[in-house]
Short mmCIF file of C-alpha atoms (C1' of nucleotides) in Angstrom, two decimals:
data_model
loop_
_atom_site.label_atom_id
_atom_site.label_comp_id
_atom_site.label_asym_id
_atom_site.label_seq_id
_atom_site.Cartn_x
_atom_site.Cartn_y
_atom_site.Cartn_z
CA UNK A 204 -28.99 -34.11 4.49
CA UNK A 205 -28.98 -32.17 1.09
CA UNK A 206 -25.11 -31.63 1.15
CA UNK A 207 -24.20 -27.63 1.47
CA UNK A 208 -22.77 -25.67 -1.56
CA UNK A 209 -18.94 -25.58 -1.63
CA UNK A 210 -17.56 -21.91 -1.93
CA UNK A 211 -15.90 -22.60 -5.36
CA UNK A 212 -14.13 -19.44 -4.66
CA UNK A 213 -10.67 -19.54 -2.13
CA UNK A 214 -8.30 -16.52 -3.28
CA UNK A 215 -10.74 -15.44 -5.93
CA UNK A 216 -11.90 -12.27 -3.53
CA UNK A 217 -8.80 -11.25 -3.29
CA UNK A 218 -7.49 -11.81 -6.57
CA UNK A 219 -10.15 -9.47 -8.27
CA UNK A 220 -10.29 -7.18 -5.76
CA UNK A 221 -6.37 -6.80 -5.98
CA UNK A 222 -7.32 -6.52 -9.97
CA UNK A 223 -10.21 -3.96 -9.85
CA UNK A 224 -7.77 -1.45 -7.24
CA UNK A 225 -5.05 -1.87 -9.83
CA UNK A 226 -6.93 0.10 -12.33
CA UNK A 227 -8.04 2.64 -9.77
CA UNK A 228 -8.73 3.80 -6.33
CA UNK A 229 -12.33 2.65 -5.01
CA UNK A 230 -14.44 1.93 -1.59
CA UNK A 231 -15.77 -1.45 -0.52
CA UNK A 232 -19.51 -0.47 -1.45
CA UNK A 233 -18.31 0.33 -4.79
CA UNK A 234 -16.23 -2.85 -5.00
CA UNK A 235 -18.75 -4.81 -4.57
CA UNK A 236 -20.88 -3.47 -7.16
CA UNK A 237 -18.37 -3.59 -9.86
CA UNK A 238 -18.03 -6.64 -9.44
CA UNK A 239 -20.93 -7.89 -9.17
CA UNK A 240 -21.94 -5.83 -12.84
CA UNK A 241 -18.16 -6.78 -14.50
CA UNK A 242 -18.52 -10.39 -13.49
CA UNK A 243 -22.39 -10.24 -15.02
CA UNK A 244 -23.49 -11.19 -11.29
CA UNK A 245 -21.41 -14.27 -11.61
CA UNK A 246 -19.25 -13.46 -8.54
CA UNK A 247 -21.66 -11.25 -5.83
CA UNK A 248 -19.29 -10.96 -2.78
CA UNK A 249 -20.90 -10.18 0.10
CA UNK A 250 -19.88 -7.89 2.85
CA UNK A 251 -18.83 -10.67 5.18
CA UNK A 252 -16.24 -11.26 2.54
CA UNK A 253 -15.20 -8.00 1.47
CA UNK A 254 -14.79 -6.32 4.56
CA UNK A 255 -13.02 -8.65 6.07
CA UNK A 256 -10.55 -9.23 3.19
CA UNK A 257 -9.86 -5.94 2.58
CA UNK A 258 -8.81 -5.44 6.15
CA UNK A 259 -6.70 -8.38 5.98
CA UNK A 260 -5.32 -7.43 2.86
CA UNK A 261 -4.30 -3.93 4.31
CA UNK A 262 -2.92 -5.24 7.42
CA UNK A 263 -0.34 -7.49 4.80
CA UNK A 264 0.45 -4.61 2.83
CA UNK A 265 -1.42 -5.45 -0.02
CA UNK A 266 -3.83 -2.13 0.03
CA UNK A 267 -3.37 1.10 1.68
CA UNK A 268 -6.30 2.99 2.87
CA UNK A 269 -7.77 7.23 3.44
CA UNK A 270 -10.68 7.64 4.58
CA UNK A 271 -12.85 10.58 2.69
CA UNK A 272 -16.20 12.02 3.71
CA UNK A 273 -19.00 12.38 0.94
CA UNK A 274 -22.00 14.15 1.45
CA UNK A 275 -21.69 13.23 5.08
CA UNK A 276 -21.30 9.69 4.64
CA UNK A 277 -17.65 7.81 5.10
CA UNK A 278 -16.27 6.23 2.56
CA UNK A 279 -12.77 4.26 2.75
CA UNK A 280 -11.03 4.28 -0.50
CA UNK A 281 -8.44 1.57 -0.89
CA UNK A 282 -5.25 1.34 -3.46
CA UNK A 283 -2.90 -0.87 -3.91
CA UNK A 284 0.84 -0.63 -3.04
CA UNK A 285 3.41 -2.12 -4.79
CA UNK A 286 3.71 -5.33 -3.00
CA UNK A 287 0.01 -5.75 -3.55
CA UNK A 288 0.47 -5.34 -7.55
CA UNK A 289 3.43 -8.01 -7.12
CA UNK A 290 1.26 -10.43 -5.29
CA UNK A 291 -1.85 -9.47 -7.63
CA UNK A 292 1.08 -11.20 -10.45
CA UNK A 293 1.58 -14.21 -8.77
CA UNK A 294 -2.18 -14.75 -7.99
CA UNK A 295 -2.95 -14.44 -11.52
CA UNK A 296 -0.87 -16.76 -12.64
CA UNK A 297 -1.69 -19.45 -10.23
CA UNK A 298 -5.14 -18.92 -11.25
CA UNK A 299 -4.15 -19.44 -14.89
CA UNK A 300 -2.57 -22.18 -14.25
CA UNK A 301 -4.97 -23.89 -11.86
CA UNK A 302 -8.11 -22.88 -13.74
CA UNK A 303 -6.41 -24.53 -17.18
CA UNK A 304 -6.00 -27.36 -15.30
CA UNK A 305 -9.38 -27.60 -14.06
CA UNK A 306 -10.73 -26.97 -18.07
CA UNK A 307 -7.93 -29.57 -18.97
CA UNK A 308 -9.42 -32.65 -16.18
CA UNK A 309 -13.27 -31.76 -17.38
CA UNK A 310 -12.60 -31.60 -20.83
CA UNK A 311 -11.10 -35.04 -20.96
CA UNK A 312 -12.44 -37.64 -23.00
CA UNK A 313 -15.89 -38.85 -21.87
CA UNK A 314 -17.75 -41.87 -23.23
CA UNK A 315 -21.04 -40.57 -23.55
CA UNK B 157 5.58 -11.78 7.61
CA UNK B 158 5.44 -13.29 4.45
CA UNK B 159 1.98 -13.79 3.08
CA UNK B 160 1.03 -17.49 3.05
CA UNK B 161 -0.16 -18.86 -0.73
CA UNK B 162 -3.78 -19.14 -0.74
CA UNK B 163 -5.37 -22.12 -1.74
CA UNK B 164 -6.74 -20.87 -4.32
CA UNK B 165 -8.70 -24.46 -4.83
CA UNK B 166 -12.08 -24.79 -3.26
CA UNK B 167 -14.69 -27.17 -4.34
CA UNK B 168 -12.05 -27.76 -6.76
CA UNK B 169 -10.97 -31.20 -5.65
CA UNK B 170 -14.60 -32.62 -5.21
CA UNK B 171 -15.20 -31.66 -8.85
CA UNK B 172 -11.93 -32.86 -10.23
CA UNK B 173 -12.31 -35.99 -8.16
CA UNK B 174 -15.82 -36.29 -9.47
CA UNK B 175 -15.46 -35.87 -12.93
CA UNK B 176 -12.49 -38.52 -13.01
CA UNK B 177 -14.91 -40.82 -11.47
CA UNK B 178 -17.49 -40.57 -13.78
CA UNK B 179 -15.28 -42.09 -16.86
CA UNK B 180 -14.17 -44.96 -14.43
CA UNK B 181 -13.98 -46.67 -11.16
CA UNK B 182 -10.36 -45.62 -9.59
CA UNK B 183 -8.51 -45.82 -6.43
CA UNK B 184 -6.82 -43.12 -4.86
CA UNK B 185 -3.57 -43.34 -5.53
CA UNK B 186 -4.43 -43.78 -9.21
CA UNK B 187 -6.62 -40.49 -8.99
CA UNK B 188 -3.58 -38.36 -7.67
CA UNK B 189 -1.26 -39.42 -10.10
CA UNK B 190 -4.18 -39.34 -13.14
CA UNK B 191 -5.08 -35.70 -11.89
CA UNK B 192 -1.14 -34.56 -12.03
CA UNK B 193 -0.80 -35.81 -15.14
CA UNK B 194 -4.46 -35.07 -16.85
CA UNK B 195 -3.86 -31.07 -15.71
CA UNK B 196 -0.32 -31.10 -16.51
CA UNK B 197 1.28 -30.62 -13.22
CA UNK B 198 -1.28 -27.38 -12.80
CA UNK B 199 -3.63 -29.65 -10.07
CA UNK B 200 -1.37 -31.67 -7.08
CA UNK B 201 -3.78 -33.52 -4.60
CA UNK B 202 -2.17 -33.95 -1.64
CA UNK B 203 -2.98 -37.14 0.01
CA UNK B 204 -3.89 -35.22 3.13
CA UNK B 205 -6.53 -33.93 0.91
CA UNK B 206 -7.38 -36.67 -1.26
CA UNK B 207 -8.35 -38.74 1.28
CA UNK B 208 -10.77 -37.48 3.59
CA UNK B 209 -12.00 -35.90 0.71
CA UNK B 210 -12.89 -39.19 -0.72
CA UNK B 211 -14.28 -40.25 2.37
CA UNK B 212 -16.42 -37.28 3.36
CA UNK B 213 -17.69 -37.70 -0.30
CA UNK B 214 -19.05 -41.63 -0.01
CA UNK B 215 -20.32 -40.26 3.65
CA UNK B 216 -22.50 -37.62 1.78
CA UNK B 217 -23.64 -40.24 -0.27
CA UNK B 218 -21.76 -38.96 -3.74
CA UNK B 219 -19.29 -42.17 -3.84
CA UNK B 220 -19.38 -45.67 -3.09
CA UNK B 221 -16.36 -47.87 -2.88
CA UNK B 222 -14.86 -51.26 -2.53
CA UNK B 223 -11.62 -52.83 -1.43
CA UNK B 224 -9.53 -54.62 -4.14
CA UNK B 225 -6.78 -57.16 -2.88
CA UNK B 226 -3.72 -56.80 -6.13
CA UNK B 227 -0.79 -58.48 -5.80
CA UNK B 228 -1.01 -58.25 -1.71
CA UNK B 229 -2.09 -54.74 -1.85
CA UNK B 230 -4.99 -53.33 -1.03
CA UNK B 231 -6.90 -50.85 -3.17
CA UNK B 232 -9.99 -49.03 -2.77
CA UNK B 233 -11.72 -48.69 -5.81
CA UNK B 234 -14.84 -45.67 -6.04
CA UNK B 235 -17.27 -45.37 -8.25
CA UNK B 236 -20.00 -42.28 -8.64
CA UNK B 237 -23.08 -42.83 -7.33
CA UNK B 238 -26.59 -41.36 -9.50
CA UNK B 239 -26.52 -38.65 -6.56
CA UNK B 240 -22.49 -38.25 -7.47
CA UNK B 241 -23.41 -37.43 -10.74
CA UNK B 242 -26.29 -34.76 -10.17
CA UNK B 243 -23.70 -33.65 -7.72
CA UNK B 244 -20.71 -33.33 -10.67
CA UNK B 245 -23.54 -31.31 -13.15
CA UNK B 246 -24.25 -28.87 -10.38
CA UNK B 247 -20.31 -28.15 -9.72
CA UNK B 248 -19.37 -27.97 -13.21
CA UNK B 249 -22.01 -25.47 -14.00
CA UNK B 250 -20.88 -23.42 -10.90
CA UNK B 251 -17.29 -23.68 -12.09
CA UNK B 252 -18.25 -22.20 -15.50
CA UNK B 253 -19.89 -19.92 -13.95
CA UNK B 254 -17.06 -18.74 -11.55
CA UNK B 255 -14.37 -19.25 -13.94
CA UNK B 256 -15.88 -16.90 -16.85
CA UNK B 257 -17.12 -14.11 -14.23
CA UNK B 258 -13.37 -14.31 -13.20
CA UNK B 259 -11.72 -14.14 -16.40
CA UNK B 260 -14.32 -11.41 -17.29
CA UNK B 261 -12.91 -9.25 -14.38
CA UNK B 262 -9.19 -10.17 -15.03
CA UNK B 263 -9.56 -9.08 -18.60
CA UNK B 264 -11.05 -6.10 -17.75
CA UNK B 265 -9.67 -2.66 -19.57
CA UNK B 266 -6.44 -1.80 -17.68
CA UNK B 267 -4.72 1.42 -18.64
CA UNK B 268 -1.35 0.16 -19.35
"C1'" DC C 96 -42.83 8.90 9.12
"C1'" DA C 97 -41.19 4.82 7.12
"C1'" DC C 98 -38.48 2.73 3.95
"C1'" DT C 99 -34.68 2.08 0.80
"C1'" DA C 100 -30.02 2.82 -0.61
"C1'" DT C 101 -25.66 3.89 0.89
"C1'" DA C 102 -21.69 2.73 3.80
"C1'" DC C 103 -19.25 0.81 7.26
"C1'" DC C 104 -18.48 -3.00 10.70
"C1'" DT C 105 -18.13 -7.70 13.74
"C1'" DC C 106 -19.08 -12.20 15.29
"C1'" DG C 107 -19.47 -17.21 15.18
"C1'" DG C 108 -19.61 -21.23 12.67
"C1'" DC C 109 -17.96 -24.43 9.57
"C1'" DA C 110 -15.81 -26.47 5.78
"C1'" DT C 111 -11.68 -27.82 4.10
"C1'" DA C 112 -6.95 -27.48 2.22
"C1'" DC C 113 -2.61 -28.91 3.67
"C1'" DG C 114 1.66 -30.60 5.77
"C1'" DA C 115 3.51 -33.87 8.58
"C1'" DG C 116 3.57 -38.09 10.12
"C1'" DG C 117 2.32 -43.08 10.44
"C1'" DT C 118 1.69 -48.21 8.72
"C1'" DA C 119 2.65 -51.81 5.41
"C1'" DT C 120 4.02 -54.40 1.05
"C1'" DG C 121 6.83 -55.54 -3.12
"C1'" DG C 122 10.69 -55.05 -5.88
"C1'" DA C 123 15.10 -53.28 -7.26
"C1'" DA C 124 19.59 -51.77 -6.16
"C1'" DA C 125 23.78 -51.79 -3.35
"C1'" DT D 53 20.97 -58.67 3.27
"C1'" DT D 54 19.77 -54.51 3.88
"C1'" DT D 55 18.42 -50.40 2.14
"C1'" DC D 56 15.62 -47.72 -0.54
"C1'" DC D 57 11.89 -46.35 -3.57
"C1'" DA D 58 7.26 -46.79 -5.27
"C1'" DT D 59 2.89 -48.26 -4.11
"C1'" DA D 60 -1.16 -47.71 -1.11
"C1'" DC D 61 -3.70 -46.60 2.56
"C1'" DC D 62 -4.61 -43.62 6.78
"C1'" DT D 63 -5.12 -39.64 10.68
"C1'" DC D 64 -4.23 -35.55 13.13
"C1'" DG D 65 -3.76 -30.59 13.94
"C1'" DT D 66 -3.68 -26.13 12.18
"C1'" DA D 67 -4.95 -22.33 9.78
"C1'" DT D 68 -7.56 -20.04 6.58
"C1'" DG D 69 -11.15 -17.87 5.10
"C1'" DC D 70 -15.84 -18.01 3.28
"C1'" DC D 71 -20.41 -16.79 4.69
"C1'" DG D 72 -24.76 -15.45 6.80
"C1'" DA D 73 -26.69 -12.84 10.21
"C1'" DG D 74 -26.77 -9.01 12.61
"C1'" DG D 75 -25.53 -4.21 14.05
"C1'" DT D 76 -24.79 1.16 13.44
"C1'" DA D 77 -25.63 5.41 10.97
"C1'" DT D 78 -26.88 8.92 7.27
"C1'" DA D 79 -29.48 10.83 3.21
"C1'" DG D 80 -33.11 10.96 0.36
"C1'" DT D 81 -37.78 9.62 -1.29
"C1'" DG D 82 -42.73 8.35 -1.03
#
DNA sequence: CACTATACCTCGGCATACGAGGTATGGAAA
DNA sequence: TTTCCATACCTCGTATGCCGAGGTATAGTG
């Protein structure tokens, strides 16, 4: 019936979550939150996203992970390696590129 | 081994497609080449995504189309529907969205 | 004692991007 | 003539990956 929101958003979790671990070591709670406050609650990913991604992204060799205990509670800080600040490159880039070109198609010349 | 490219394009053919369509009635083939050109190379619609998306889209309602015999070929023209159009305002707001909270967290302070 | 915030996780569903492949016509080149 | 490219449509299978819903557990506050 009333036709479902598209997700708007393929790579984008794991291009800024690449970002925000480039700049320094955090947990998936905190990840979340940052983002949610850098991106002014723009992008909100939820923990069906995050978790998941960041375990993906680990298992490719993206992230590295240590687990640390804080005030009894667990907390998994992630960083990135080296091939994950290489791919972080590329994914900026092709979001660059492909986000100009979107700006490019909707800014052409309507006859209003 | 090697990490596939994400897509990095969700919604984002609907809303290209969409917008094109609201300046004037085209037929596929037109709106590949048109998008390749319009975004400077940056967008490439597949035809194995151009199509169903195009008909998934007049199934929901947000296209209609007819056939167009020229020069013993046959063309589908589309046109957006009023639905289309609500449809195109709602995705380009979401893309602005999107687009700036990314750019907000990709330009965030890096210690470099 | 209950409730919220913190902190992790999984599962199932679904949309959809994409490549590969298929049909057919017209026109230009070889 | 035959071959090839551009035009013009299509479908199928696969894989990805987003997302909501739900589940566990602790610490602190009202």
């Amino acid at each position: 019936m009333s036709e479902r929101d598209p997700t708007l958003m393929s790579g984008i979790p794991e291009l800024v979550v690449l970002r925000l671990l480039a700049q320094q070591e955090m947990y998936g709670y905190e990840i979340a939150r940052s983002l949610k406050v850098l991106s002014q609650d723009a992008l909100t990913l939820g923990e069906g996203v995050l978790y998941p991604a960041l375990h993906t992204m680990e298992a490719r060799g993206l992230l590295r992970s240590r687990p640390k205990q804080v005030d009894g509670r667990t907390r998994i800080y992630y960083q990135v390696t080296p091939r994950g600040r290489k791919r972080l490159e590329r994914l900026t880039a092709s979001w660059q590129r492909v986000s100009e070109g979107v700006d490019r198609v909707l800014g052409a010349p309507s006859h209003e």
